[in-house]
Each structure stands twice: as C-alpha cells, then as structure tokens.
Amino acid sequence: MPGICHLSLVPMRKEPAHRSELVNQLLFGECFEQIEQNGEWLNIRSAHDNYEGWIHQSQQTPLTLPEYSELKRGKPFLTYDLVQILINQNSIYSILLGSTLPWYWGNTCRIGSNSYVFDGNAHLPDLSGGTKTIIENAYMYLNAPYLWGGRSPFGIDCSGLTQMAFKMCGIYIKRDAWMQAEQGGTVHLLDEAQAGDLAFFDNEEGNITHVGIISGKNKIIHASGSVRVDTIDHHGIFNNQTRKYTHNLRLIKRMI
C-alpha cells in the first residue's frame, strides 16, 4: 500500500524501532510504497529515489494506487522558503525547504481529505538558471548542522545536501554518496570541472564516503560538521579553518 508524509519531517530508521539508526528523512508531501509491516512500523521505499527504511505508521497517510501513480507521474510544486507554515482549519504545520506540495493549486495543496493553505514561495522546479541554480539551492543550507540521514536546514548530511540541491531543480539523484557516484558522466580532471559538478571522496579502504558540489574555481560546498565552503584541489578538500586536508578526492561526476 502506498502512502505520503503529512508531517514536516519524518525519520526513516534502519530497523523498526525509535532507537534505531536514522538513515533518511521524508519531507512533507513525499510519497512512498510499503514493502512490509512489522507491528506499528512500515518498511517503505521512497518514490523519488527508491531508498528504503522504516517509518512509524502514525507518521504517514495512506494513498490509493491511482493517487500514488498520479503523484509519481506529475511534476510537483516545491517550497523554496527555509521554513514556512501550512494551515489546515485551526491547525498549523511547519514545512521546510524543498518540501512537496501535492495537488497544489492557487495557494492550497491536499493530502487525502485534508486541504492546506500555503502562502509562501512555491513553484515548479526548473533549471532555467543553469547550474548556477544548483549552487544557489545548496547555499540555502549554508551553516546547517551535519546530521547523518538528515535532509533539512536543521540537520543534513553530505549526500542529503547534494540530493536536495538537485531536487529543487527538478533533478532526482540517489540518496547515498556511493550511489550518486554511480550516476552521471565522469570528469577526468579537476581543471575540467564546472560549477554544479559533484566531487566524491573515499576513505583508506577506497570506499566512497563523502560528496560535495563544486561551487566555483577551486571551491566546494559540502556538509562536514556543518554545511560549509572549502577549497578543493587534486588532493582533496582543504579545510580553511583547520588548515588541513580532510577528504581524499576520488572522482568527479557531471549530472546534467
């Protein structure tokens, strides 16, 4: 059975328990399909990236199959304010940057029988501004604290940052850094990289563990401690505060 997130931010867990590791988050309006159920917990697969995890059944609203198919086919309106509110009768819901407004028309959206009034900045995602738009989206998260599994301005991880920056341009990439590294076309030299390209970094075992967005000549925006801008060269990321290299450059990919 498919469903949709009707809250501002819902944790996806590795296992069906509140104490389990956070692996991802659903934003308002993001839908999914259910894989299995374990008591009050649902194992789900996100519609936009096929990422799997467990959510509590109280933190979602069921969808019919036709509703789910319609949402998957359509191009959704997204929110472009850091924080805004939705009003449903006498209830107020917080809504965060990059959230989806299902069945948006005028200034209202709908989930099930509930209609919500939204008076913020919402529009269809586009890439009319070129790769500059990706960088501008990423900068909206500047100084957000690092959070493993996070996808919001109040906590985000490295691949969550890249995914959200692209989502707000209407480009859906996968969730984890190593998954994103399998997408796009390879840029063979850093000197050939362009703003908007993704740079990937590995650990001592050679596994991809980090990703950031090339934001300019020898500059990268990434989530490490917080979302920050650092220097990048052929060795990797040079932290401008500690004056040390923090990440080893593995490869660069161009997504568009």
Short mmCIF file of N, CA and C in Angstrom, two decimals, residues 49-136:
data_model
loop_
_atom_site.label_atom_id
_atom_site.label_comp_id
_atom_site.label_asym_id
_atom_site.label_seq_id
_atom_site.Cartn_x
_atom_site.Cartn_y
_atom_site.Cartn_z
N ASP A 49 13.59 8.27 -4.95
CA ASP A 49 14.96 7.74 -5.06
C ASP A 49 15.06 6.24 -4.75
N ASN A 50 13.92 5.59 -4.47
CA ASN A 50 13.89 4.14 -4.17
C ASN A 50 14.66 3.77 -2.91
N TYR A 51 14.89 4.74 -2.03
CA TYR A 51 15.61 4.45 -0.79
C TYR A 51 14.68 3.76 0.19
N GLU A 52 15.20 2.80 0.94
CA GLU A 52 14.36 2.00 1.83
C GLU A 52 14.70 2.26 3.30
N GLY A 53 13.69 2.18 4.14
CA GLY A 53 13.85 2.34 5.57
C GLY A 53 12.53 2.14 6.28
N TRP A 54 12.54 2.28 7.59
CA TRP A 54 11.35 2.06 8.42
C TRP A 54 10.80 3.38 8.97
N ILE A 55 9.50 3.56 8.87
CA ILE A 55 8.84 4.70 9.49
C ILE A 55 7.70 4.19 10.36
N HIS A 56 7.30 5.00 11.34
CA HIS A 56 6.16 4.63 12.18
C HIS A 56 4.87 4.92 11.42
N GLN A 57 3.92 3.99 11.53
CA GLN A 57 2.70 4.12 10.73
C GLN A 57 1.88 5.36 11.07
N SER A 58 2.07 5.93 12.27
CA SER A 58 1.32 7.12 12.66
C SER A 58 1.82 8.37 11.96
N GLN A 59 2.97 8.28 11.29
CA GLN A 59 3.58 9.45 10.68
C GLN A 59 3.43 9.46 9.16
N GLN A 60 2.33 8.88 8.68
CA GLN A 60 2.05 8.85 7.25
C GLN A 60 0.56 8.75 7.03
N THR A 61 0.15 9.07 5.81
CA THR A 61 -1.25 8.95 5.39
C THR A 61 -1.31 8.00 4.20
N PRO A 62 -2.16 6.98 4.25
CA PRO A 62 -2.26 6.05 3.12
C PRO A 62 -2.77 6.75 1.86
N LEU A 63 -2.30 6.28 0.71
CA LEU A 63 -2.78 6.74 -0.59
C LEU A 63 -3.41 5.56 -1.33
N THR A 64 -4.33 5.88 -2.22
CA THR A 64 -4.82 4.86 -3.13
C THR A 64 -3.79 4.67 -4.23
N LEU A 65 -3.84 3.54 -4.92
CA LEU A 65 -2.90 3.30 -6.02
C LEU A 65 -3.03 4.35 -7.13
N PRO A 66 -4.26 4.75 -7.50
CA PRO A 66 -4.37 5.82 -8.51
C PRO A 66 -3.75 7.14 -8.04
N GLU A 67 -3.94 7.49 -6.78
CA GLU A 67 -3.35 8.73 -6.24
C GLU A 67 -1.82 8.64 -6.30
N TYR A 68 -1.30 7.51 -5.89
CA TYR A 68 0.15 7.32 -5.89
C TYR A 68 0.72 7.41 -7.31
N SER A 69 0.06 6.76 -8.24
CA SER A 69 0.51 6.80 -9.63
C SER A 69 0.47 8.22 -10.19
N GLU A 70 -0.57 8.97 -9.83
CA GLU A 70 -0.68 10.35 -10.31
C GLU A 70 0.45 11.21 -9.76
N LEU A 71 0.76 11.05 -8.47
CA LEU A 71 1.84 11.84 -7.88
C LEU A 71 3.19 11.47 -8.47
N LYS A 72 3.41 10.20 -8.75
CA LYS A 72 4.69 9.77 -9.32
C LYS A 72 4.87 10.30 -10.74
N ARG A 73 3.78 10.39 -11.49
CA ARG A 73 3.86 10.87 -12.87
C ARG A 73 4.01 12.38 -12.96
N GLY A 74 3.40 13.08 -12.02
CA GLY A 74 3.34 14.54 -12.10
C GLY A 74 4.64 15.21 -11.70
N LYS A 75 4.74 16.47 -12.10
CA LYS A 75 5.87 17.31 -11.69
C LYS A 75 5.38 18.18 -10.55
N PRO A 76 5.89 17.98 -9.32
CA PRO A 76 5.29 18.63 -8.14
C PRO A 76 5.79 20.05 -7.92
N PHE A 77 4.94 20.85 -7.30
CA PHE A 77 5.36 22.14 -6.78
C PHE A 77 6.18 21.89 -5.51
N LEU A 78 7.26 22.65 -5.35
CA LEU A 78 8.11 22.55 -4.17
C LEU A 78 8.14 23.88 -3.43
N THR A 79 8.53 23.82 -2.17
CA THR A 79 8.65 25.03 -1.35
C THR A 79 10.09 25.54 -1.39
N TYR A 80 10.25 26.87 -1.42
CA TYR A 80 11.57 27.47 -1.53
C TYR A 80 11.84 28.47 -0.41
N ASP A 81 11.10 28.36 0.69
CA ASP A 81 11.40 29.10 1.92
C ASP A 81 12.11 28.16 2.88
N LEU A 82 13.04 28.69 3.68
CA LEU A 82 13.70 27.84 4.67
C LEU A 82 12.67 27.18 5.58
N VAL A 83 11.74 27.97 6.09
CA VAL A 83 10.65 27.48 6.93
C VAL A 83 9.40 28.27 6.58
N GLN A 84 8.29 27.59 6.47
CA GLN A 84 7.02 28.24 6.22
C GLN A 84 5.94 27.43 6.93
N ILE A 85 4.70 27.87 6.89
CA ILE A 85 3.64 27.12 7.57
C ILE A 85 2.54 26.75 6.59
N LEU A 86 1.88 25.66 6.92
CA LEU A 86 0.65 25.24 6.27
C LEU A 86 -0.47 25.39 7.28
N ILE A 87 -1.64 25.78 6.83
CA ILE A 87 -2.79 25.92 7.72
C ILE A 87 -3.90 24.98 7.25
N ASN A 88 -4.31 24.11 8.16
CA ASN A 88 -5.42 23.19 7.91
C ASN A 88 -6.48 23.43 8.98
N GLN A 89 -7.52 24.16 8.60
CA GLN A 89 -8.56 24.57 9.55
C GLN A 89 -7.89 25.34 10.69
N ASN A 90 -7.90 24.81 11.90
CA ASN A 90 -7.28 25.54 13.03
C ASN A 90 -5.90 25.01 13.39
N SER A 91 -5.34 24.13 12.55
CA SER A 91 -4.04 23.53 12.83
C SER A 91 -2.96 24.16 11.96
N ILE A 92 -1.76 24.29 12.52
CA ILE A 92 -0.62 24.84 11.82
C ILE A 92 0.47 23.77 11.72
N TYR A 93 1.03 23.63 10.53
CA TYR A 93 2.10 22.67 10.28
C TYR A 93 3.32 23.42 9.76
N SER A 94 4.48 23.13 10.33
CA SER A 94 5.72 23.68 9.79
C SER A 94 6.08 22.91 8.52
N ILE A 95 6.65 23.63 7.57
CA ILE A 95 7.08 22.99 6.33
C ILE A 95 8.44 23.54 5.96
N LEU A 96 9.32 22.68 5.49
CA LEU A 96 10.72 23.03 5.32
C LEU A 96 11.13 23.11 3.85
N LEU A 97 12.25 23.74 3.62
CA LEU A 97 12.81 23.95 2.30
C LEU A 97 12.84 22.65 1.50
N GLY A 98 12.32 22.70 0.26
CA GLY A 98 12.36 21.54 -0.62
C GLY A 98 11.23 20.56 -0.43
N SER A 99 10.25 20.91 0.41
CA SER A 99 9.10 20.02 0.60
C SER A 99 8.20 20.04 -0.63
N THR A 100 7.38 19.01 -0.75
CA THR A 100 6.49 18.85 -1.90
C THR A 100 5.07 19.25 -1.52
N LEU A 101 4.39 19.95 -2.42
CA LEU A 101 3.01 20.36 -2.20
C LEU A 101 2.11 19.56 -3.15
N PRO A 102 1.56 18.44 -2.69
CA PRO A 102 0.76 17.60 -3.59
C PRO A 102 -0.57 18.25 -3.97
N TRP A 103 -0.92 18.08 -5.23
CA TRP A 103 -2.16 18.63 -5.78
C TRP A 103 -2.29 20.14 -5.45
N TYR A 104 -1.20 20.85 -5.70
CA TYR A 104 -1.16 22.29 -5.39
C TYR A 104 -1.89 23.07 -6.46
N TRP A 105 -2.76 23.97 -6.02
CA TRP A 105 -3.49 24.82 -6.95
C TRP A 105 -3.85 26.11 -6.22
N GLY A 106 -3.55 27.25 -6.86
CA GLY A 106 -3.78 28.53 -6.18
C GLY A 106 -2.81 28.65 -5.02
N ASN A 107 -3.33 28.61 -3.82
CA ASN A 107 -2.46 28.60 -2.64
C ASN A 107 -2.82 27.46 -1.70
N THR A 108 -3.36 26.38 -2.25
CA THR A 108 -3.72 25.23 -1.42
C THR A 108 -3.14 23.95 -1.99
N CYS A 109 -2.87 23.00 -1.11
CA CYS A 109 -2.49 21.65 -1.51
C CYS A 109 -3.36 20.68 -0.73
N ARG A 110 -3.26 19.40 -1.06
CA ARG A 110 -4.17 18.43 -0.45
C ARG A 110 -3.45 17.12 -0.18
N ILE A 111 -3.77 16.52 0.97
CA ILE A 111 -3.39 15.14 1.27
C ILE A 111 -4.64 14.46 1.80
N GLY A 112 -5.12 13.46 1.09
CA GLY A 112 -6.36 12.80 1.48
C GLY A 112 -7.51 13.79 1.46
N SER A 113 -8.26 13.83 2.55
CA SER A 113 -9.39 14.75 2.65
C SER A 113 -8.99 16.08 3.26
N ASN A 114 -7.71 16.23 3.61
CA ASN A 114 -7.24 17.46 4.26
C ASN A 114 -6.70 18.44 3.23
N SER A 115 -7.19 19.67 3.31
CA SER A 115 -6.71 20.74 2.44
C SER A 115 -5.88 21.72 3.27
N TYR A 116 -4.75 22.15 2.71
CA TYR A 116 -3.82 23.02 3.43
C TYR A 116 -3.62 24.31 2.66
N VAL A 117 -3.63 25.42 3.37
CA VAL A 117 -3.35 26.71 2.76
C VAL A 117 -1.87 27.01 2.92
N PHE A 118 -1.22 27.37 1.82
CA PHE A 118 0.20 27.70 1.82
C PHE A 118 0.38 29.07 1.19
N ASP A 119 0.99 29.99 1.92
CA ASP A 119 1.13 31.36 1.45
C ASP A 119 2.60 31.75 1.29
N GLY A 120 3.43 30.74 1.04
CA GLY A 120 4.86 31.01 0.90
C GLY A 120 5.33 30.95 -0.54
N ASN A 121 6.63 30.74 -0.71
CA ASN A 121 7.26 30.70 -2.02
C ASN A 121 7.24 29.27 -2.56
N ALA A 122 6.39 29.03 -3.53
CA ALA A 122 6.27 27.70 -4.13
C ALA A 122 6.23 27.83 -5.65
N HIS A 123 6.93 26.95 -6.32
CA HIS A 123 6.86 26.92 -7.78
C HIS A 123 7.37 25.58 -8.28
N LEU A 124 7.15 25.32 -9.55
CA LEU A 124 7.67 24.11 -10.16
C LEU A 124 9.19 24.20 -10.26
N PRO A 125 9.89 23.12 -9.94
CA PRO A 125 11.35 23.16 -10.06
C PRO A 125 11.77 23.26 -11.51
N ASP A 126 12.84 24.01 -11.75
CA ASP A 126 13.37 24.10 -13.12
C ASP A 126 14.85 24.42 -13.06
N LEU A 127 15.48 24.28 -14.19
CA LEU A 127 16.92 24.52 -14.30
C LEU A 127 17.19 25.63 -15.30
N SER A 128 16.25 26.58 -15.37
CA SER A 128 16.39 27.65 -16.36
C SER A 128 17.61 28.53 -16.08
N GLY A 129 18.04 28.59 -14.82
CA GLY A 129 19.22 29.37 -14.48
C GLY A 129 20.51 28.60 -14.65
N GLY A 130 20.43 27.39 -15.21
CA GLY A 130 21.62 26.57 -15.40
C GLY A 130 22.14 26.03 -14.08
N THR A 131 23.39 25.62 -14.10
CA THR A 131 23.98 25.02 -12.89
C THR A 131 24.11 26.03 -11.76
N LYS A 132 24.03 27.32 -12.07
CA LYS A 132 24.04 28.34 -11.03
C LYS A 132 22.90 28.12 -10.04
N THR A 133 21.76 27.60 -10.54
CA THR A 133 20.62 27.34 -9.69
C THR A 133 20.94 26.26 -8.66
N ILE A 134 21.69 25.23 -9.05
CA ILE A 134 22.08 24.18 -8.12
C ILE A 134 22.90 24.76 -6.98
N ILE A 135 23.85 25.62 -7.31
CA ILE A 135 24.70 26.24 -6.28
C ILE A 135 23.86 27.12 -5.36
N GLU A 136 22.95 27.89 -5.93
CA GLU A 136 22.10 28.75 -5.10
C GLU A 136 21.26 27.91 -4.15
#
